mmCIF file of C-alpha atoms in Angstrom:
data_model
loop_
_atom_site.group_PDB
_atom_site.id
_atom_site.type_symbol
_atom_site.label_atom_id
_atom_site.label_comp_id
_atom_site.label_asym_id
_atom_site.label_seq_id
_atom_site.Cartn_x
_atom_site.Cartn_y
_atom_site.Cartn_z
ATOM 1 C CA UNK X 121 -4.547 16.390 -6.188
ATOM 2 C CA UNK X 122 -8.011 15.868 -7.787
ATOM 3 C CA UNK X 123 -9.736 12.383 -6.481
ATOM 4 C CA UNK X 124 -9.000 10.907 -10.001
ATOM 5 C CA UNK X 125 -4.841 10.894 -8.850
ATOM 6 C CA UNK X 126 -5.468 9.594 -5.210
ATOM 7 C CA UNK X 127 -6.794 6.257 -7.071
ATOM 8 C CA UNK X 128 -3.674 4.843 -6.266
ATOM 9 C CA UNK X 129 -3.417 5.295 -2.623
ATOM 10 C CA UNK X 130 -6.192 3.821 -1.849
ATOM 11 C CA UNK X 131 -4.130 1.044 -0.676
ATOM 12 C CA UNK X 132 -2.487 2.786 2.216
ATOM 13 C CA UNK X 133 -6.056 4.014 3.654
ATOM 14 C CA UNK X 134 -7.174 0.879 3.255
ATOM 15 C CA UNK X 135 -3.907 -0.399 6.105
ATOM 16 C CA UNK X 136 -4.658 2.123 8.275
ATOM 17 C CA UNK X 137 -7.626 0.709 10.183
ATOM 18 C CA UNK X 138 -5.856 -3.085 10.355
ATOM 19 C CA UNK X 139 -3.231 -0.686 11.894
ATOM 20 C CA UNK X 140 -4.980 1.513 14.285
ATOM 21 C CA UNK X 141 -6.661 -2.126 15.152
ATOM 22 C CA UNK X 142 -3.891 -4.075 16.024
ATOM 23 C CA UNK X 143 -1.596 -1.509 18.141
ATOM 24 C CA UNK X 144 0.591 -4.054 19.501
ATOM 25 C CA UNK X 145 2.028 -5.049 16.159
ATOM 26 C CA UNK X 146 4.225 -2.122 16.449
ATOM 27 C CA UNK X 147 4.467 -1.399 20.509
ATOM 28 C CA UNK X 148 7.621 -3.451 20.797
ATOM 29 C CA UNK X 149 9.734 -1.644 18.289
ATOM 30 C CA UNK X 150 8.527 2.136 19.487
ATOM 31 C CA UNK X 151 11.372 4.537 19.403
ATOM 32 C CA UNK X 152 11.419 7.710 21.633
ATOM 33 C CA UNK X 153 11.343 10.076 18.573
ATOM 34 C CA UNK X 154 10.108 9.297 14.515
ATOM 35 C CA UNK X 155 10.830 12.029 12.340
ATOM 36 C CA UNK X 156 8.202 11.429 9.032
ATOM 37 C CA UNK X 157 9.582 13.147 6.373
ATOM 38 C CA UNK X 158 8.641 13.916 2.569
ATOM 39 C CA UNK X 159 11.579 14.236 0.274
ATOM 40 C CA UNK X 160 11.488 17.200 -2.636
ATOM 41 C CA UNK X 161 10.666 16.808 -6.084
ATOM 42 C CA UNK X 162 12.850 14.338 -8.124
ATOM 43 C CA UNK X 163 14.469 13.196 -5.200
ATOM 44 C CA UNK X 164 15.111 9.219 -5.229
ATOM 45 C CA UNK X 165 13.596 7.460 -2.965
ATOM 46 C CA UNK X 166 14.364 8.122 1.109
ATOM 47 C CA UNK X 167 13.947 11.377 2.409
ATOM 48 C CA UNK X 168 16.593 12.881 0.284
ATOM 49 C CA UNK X 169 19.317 15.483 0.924
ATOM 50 C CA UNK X 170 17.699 17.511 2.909
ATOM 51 C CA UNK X 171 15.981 15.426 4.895
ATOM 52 C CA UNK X 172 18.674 13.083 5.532
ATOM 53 C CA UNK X 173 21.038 16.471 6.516
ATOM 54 C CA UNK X 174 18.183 17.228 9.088
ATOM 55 C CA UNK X 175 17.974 13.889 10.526
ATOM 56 C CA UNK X 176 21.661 13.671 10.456
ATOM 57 C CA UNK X 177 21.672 17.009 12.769
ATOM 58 C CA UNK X 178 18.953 16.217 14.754
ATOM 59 C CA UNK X 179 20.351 12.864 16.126
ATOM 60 C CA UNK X 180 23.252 14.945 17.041
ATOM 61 C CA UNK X 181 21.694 17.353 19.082
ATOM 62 C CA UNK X 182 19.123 14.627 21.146
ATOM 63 C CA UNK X 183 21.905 12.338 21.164
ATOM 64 C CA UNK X 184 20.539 9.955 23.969
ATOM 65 C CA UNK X 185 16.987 9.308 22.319
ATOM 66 C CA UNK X 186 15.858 6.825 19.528
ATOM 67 C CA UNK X 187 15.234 8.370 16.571
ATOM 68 C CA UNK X 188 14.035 6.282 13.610
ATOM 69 C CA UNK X 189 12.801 7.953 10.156
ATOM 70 C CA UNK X 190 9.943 7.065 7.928
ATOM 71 C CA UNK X 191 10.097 8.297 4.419
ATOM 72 C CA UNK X 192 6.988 9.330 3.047
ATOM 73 C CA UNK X 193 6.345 7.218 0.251
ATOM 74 C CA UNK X 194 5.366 8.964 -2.883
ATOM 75 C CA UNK X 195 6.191 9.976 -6.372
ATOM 76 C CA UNK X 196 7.665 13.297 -5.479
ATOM 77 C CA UNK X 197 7.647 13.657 -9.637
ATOM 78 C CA UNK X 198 7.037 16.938 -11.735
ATOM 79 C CA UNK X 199 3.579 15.597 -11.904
ATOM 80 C CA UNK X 200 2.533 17.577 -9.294
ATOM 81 C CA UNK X 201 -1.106 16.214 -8.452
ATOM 82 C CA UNK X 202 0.257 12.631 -7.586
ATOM 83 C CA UNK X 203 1.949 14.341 -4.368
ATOM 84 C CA UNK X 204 -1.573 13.494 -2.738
ATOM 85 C CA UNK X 205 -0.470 10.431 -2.887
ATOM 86 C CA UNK X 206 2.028 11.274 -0.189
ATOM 87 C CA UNK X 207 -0.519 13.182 1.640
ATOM 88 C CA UNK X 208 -2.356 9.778 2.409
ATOM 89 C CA UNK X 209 0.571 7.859 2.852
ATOM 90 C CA UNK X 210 1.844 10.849 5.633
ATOM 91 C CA UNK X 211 -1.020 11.338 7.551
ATOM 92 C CA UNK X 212 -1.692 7.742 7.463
ATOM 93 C CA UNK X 213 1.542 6.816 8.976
ATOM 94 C CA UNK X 214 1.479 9.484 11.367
ATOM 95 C CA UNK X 215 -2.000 8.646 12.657
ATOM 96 C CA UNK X 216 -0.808 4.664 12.992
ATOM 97 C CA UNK X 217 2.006 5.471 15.011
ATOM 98 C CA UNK X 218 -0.035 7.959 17.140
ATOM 99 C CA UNK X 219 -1.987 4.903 17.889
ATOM 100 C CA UNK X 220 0.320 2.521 18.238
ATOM 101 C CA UNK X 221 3.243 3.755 19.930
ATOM 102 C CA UNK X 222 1.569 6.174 22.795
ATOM 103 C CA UNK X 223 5.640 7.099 24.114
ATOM 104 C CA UNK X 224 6.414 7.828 20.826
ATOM 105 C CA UNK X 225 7.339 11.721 19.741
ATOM 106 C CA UNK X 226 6.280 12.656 16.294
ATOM 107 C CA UNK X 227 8.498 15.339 14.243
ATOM 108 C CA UNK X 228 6.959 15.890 10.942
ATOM 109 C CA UNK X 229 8.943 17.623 8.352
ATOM 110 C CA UNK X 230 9.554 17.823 4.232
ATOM 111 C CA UNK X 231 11.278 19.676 1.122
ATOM 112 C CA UNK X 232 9.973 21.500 -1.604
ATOM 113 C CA UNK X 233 6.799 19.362 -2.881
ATOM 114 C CA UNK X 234 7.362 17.147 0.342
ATOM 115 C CA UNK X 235 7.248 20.258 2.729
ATOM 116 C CA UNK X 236 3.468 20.625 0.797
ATOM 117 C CA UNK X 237 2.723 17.586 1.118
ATOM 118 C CA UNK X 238 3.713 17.768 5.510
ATOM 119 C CA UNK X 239 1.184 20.574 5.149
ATOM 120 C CA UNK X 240 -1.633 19.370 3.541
ATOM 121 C CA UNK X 241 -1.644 15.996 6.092
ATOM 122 C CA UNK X 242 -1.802 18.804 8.946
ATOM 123 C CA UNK X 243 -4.962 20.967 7.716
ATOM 124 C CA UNK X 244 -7.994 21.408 9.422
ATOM 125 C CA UNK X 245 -9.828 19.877 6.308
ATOM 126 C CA UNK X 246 -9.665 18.752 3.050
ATOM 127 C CA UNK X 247 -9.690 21.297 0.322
ATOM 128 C CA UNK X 248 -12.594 22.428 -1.512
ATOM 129 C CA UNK X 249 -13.102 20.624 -4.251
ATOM 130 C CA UNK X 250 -10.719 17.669 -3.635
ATOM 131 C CA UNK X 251 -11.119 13.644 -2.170
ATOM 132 C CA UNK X 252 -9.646 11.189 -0.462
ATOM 133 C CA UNK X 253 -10.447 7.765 -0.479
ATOM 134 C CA UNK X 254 -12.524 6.525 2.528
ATOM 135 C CA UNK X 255 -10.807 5.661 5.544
ATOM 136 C CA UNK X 256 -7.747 8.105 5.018
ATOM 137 C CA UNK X 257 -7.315 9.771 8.321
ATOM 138 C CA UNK X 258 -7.913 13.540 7.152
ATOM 139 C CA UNK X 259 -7.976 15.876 8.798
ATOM 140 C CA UNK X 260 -5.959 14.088 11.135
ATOM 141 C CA UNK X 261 -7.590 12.446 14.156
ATOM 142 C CA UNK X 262 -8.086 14.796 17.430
ATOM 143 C CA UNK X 263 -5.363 14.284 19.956
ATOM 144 C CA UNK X 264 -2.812 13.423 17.251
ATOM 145 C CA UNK X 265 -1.323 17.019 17.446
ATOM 146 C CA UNK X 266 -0.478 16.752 20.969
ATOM 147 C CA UNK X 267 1.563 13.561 19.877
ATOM 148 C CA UNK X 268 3.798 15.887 17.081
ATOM 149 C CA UNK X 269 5.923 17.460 18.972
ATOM 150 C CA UNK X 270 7.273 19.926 15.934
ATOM 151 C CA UNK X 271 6.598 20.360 12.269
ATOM 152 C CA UNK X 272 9.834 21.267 9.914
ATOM 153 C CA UNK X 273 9.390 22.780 6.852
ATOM 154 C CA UNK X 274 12.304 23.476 4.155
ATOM 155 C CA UNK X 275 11.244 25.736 1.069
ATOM 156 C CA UNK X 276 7.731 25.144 1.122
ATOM 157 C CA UNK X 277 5.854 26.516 -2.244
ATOM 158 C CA UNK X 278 4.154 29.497 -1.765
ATOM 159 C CA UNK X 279 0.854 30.417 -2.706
ATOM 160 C CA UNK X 280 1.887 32.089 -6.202
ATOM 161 C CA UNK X 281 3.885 28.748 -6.633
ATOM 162 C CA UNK X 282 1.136 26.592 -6.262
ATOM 163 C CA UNK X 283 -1.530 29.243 -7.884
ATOM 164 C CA UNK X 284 0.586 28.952 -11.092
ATOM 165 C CA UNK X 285 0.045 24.623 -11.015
ATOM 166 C CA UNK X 286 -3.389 24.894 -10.456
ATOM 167 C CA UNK X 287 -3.325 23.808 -6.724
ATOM 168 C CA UNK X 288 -4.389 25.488 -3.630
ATOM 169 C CA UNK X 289 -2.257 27.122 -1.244
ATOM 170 C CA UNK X 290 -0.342 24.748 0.953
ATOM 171 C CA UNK X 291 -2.537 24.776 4.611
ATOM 172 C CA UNK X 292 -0.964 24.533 7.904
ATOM 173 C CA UNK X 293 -3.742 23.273 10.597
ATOM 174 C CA UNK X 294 -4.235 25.111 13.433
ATOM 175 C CA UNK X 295 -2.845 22.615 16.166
ATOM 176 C CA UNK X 296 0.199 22.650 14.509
ATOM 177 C CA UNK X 297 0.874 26.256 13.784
ATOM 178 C CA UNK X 298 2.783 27.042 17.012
ATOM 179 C CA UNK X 299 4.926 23.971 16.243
ATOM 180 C CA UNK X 300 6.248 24.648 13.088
ATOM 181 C CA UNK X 301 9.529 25.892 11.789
ATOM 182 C CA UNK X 302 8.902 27.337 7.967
ATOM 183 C CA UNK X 303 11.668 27.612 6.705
ATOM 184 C CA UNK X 304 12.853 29.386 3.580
ATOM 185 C CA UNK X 305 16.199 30.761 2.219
ATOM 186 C CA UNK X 306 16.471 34.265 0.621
ATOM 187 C CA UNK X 307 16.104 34.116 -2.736
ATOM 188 C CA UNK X 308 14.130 30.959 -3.447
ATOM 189 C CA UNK X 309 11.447 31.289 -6.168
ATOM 190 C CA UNK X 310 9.617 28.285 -5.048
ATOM 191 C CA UNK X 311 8.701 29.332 -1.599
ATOM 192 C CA UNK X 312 9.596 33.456 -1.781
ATOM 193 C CA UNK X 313 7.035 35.932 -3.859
ATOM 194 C CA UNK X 314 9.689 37.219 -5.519
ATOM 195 C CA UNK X 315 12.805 35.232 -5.232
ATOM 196 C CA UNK X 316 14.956 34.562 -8.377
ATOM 197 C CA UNK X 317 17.696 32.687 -7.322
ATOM 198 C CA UNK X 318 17.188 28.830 -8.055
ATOM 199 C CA UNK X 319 20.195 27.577 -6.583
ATOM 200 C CA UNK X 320 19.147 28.865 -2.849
ATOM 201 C CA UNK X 321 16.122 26.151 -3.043
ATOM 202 C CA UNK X 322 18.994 23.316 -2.499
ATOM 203 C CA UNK X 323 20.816 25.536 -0.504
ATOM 204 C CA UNK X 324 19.123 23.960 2.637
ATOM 205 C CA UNK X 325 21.796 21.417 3.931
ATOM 206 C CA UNK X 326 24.710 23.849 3.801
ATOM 207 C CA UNK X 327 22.856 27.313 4.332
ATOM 208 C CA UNK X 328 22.846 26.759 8.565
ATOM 209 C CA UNK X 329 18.691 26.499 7.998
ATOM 210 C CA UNK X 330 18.719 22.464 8.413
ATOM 211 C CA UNK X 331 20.662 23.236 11.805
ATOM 212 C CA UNK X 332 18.204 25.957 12.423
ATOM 213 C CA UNK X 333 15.528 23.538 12.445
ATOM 214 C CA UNK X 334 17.535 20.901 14.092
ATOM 215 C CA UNK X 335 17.969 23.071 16.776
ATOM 216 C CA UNK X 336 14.477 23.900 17.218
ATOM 217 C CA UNK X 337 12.835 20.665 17.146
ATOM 218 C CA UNK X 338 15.303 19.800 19.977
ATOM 219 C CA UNK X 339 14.108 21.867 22.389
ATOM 220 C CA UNK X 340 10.473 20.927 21.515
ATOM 221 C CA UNK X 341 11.401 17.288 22.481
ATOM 222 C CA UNK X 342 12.768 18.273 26.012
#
């Protein structure tokens, strides 16, 4: 995530203020609830199994609201320092439609490198040592928290994960910490200290945790 890999997103922070300047380019189409979500690593583009499983649940259980999706757009590639490209892409997203659509509930969520990257666009600040290019909304605007209504997080690397590619632990700001589900199945070495079983990390969808969450984030948009 060093400032030499966020080259590339420039583009999105460069949207964001035409955005957050013209809020009635996206008032019309509001829904009640947008669930932003980062897929995992290697994932296709979308918000990939896991995500899609979550949505898929969630509609079920809040049956009588809108719910439209936004897929964070990045990489999500073994090369882990381009995931700050989906950093700036999330939080830029999130802070447009926080602007634009003032009905609007936010549920933030993501998988594996996406639940880091979910994490990252919530901290209180940007880490030590890193960049962003000017204009990206981070940390996230004041008042923006009170517009997520609940964070989701599925197998999010831990900080021995993240320690062993060079990156700092994943953050969680502190508006968001009593919103946030944090998932993470026994077992899996990506987001347990000492998990060994790889299969539980795509155990998500069929383990009753994507429910779990589902269920949660329900009763957070009562």
């Amino acid at each position: 995530m060093k400032c030499a890999n966020i080259a590339a997103a420039a583009i999105a922070a460069a949207a964001v203020s035409a955005l957050l300047a013209t809020p009635s380019a996206h008032a019309a189409s509001c829904p009640d609830v947008e669930v932003v979500f980062a897929r995992g690593t290697t994932e296709p583009p979308g918000i990939g199994r896991i995500g899609q499983a979550f949505v898929d649940a969630l509609r079920d259980e809040v049956d009588t609201k809108a719910v439209d999706v936004y897929a964070v757009n990045y990489p999500a590639s073994t090369d882990f320092p381009t995931g700050v490209q989906g950093v700036v892409d999330g939080s830029t997203h999130v802070a447009t439609v926080a602007a634009t659509c003032p009905n609007t509930k936010l549920v933030l969520g993501g998988y594996s490198q996406g639940a880091a990257v979910m994490g990252f666009a919530t901290g209180d600040a940007v880490p030590a040592g890193y960049s962003v290019p000017p204009g990206t909304p981070l940390p996230l605007p004041s008042g923006v928290a009170d517009r997520v209504a609940a964070v989701a997080l599925f197998g999010k690397p831990s900080p021995k994960f993240m320690s062993g590619i060079g990156a700092p632990a994943v953050p969680l700001g502190s508006a968001y910490v009593n919103k946030t589900i944090d998932l993470c199945a026994g077992g899996d070495p990506i987001c347990s200290v000492e998990g060994g079983n790889s299969a539980a990390h795509s155990m998500y969808a069929g383990n009753g945790m994507v429910q779990q969450a589902a269920d949660y984030v329900a009763k957070r948009l009562v």
